[in-house]
Amino acid sequence: FDGIAIGETVAISTIGTRKNGYARHLWERGATAMMEQLQPSTVLVYGQPVPFDFGSAEVRYYSNEITEKLHSYGRKRSV
């Protein structure tokens, strides 16, 4: 996290973490380390909400319109 100011706003993404257990595990480890080291005042999250304790930080979610549209049609992402 070199170069990112402590106590400021940070941005992260949850894209690709919901259905892949290993990706979710890595995301949680990284998010935990980020919260401990940077103690952000605000966290901007791109993607769907995931259960995670962001502590006292304000959290703002921004959806991915393309994946939301695919989900509404009942489509799954092709691999």
Coordinates of C-alpha atoms in Angstrom, one line a residue, residues 23-70:
A23 CA -10.6 -15.4 -4.9
R24 CA -12.9 -14.5 -2.1
H25 CA -10.3 -15.7 0.5
L26 CA -7.6 -13.6 -1.2
W27 CA -9.9 -10.5 -1.4
E28 CA -10.7 -10.8 2.3
R29 CA -7.0 -11.1 3.2
G30 CA -6.1 -8.0 1.1
A31 CA -9.1 -6.0 2.4
T32 CA -8.2 -6.8 6.0
A33 CA -4.6 -5.8 5.5
M34 CA -5.7 -2.6 3.7
M35 CA -8.1 -1.7 6.6
E36 CA -5.4 -2.4 9.2
Q37 CA -2.6 -0.5 7.5
L38 CA -4.5 2.4 5.8
Q39 CA -7.4 2.9 8.3
P40 CA -9.4 4.6 5.5
S41 CA -12.1 7.2 6.2
T42 CA -14.1 6.1 3.2
V43 CA -14.0 2.9 1.1
L44 CA -15.4 3.0 -2.5
V45 CA -16.5 -0.5 -3.5
Y46 CA -17.0 -1.3 -7.2
G47 CA -19.2 -4.4 -7.6
Q48 CA -21.8 -6.1 -5.5
P49 CA -21.7 -5.8 -1.7
V50 CA -20.0 -8.6 0.2
P51 CA -20.1 -9.4 3.9
F52 CA -17.1 -7.7 5.3
D53 CA -16.5 -5.5 8.4
F54 CA -15.1 -2.1 7.1
G55 CA -15.0 -0.9 10.7
S56 CA -15.8 2.8 11.1
A57 CA -15.1 3.7 7.5
E58 CA -17.9 5.1 5.4
V59 CA -18.7 2.6 2.6
R60 CA -20.1 3.5 -0.8
Y61 CA -21.0 0.8 -3.3
Y62 CA -21.0 1.3 -7.1
S63 CA -22.6 -1.4 -9.2
N64 CA -21.3 -2.9 -12.4
E65 CA -24.1 -2.2 -14.8
I66 CA -23.1 -4.9 -17.4
T67 CA -23.1 -7.7 -14.9
E68 CA -26.3 -6.5 -13.3
K69 CA -28.0 -6.5 -16.7
L70 CA -26.8 -10.1 -17.4

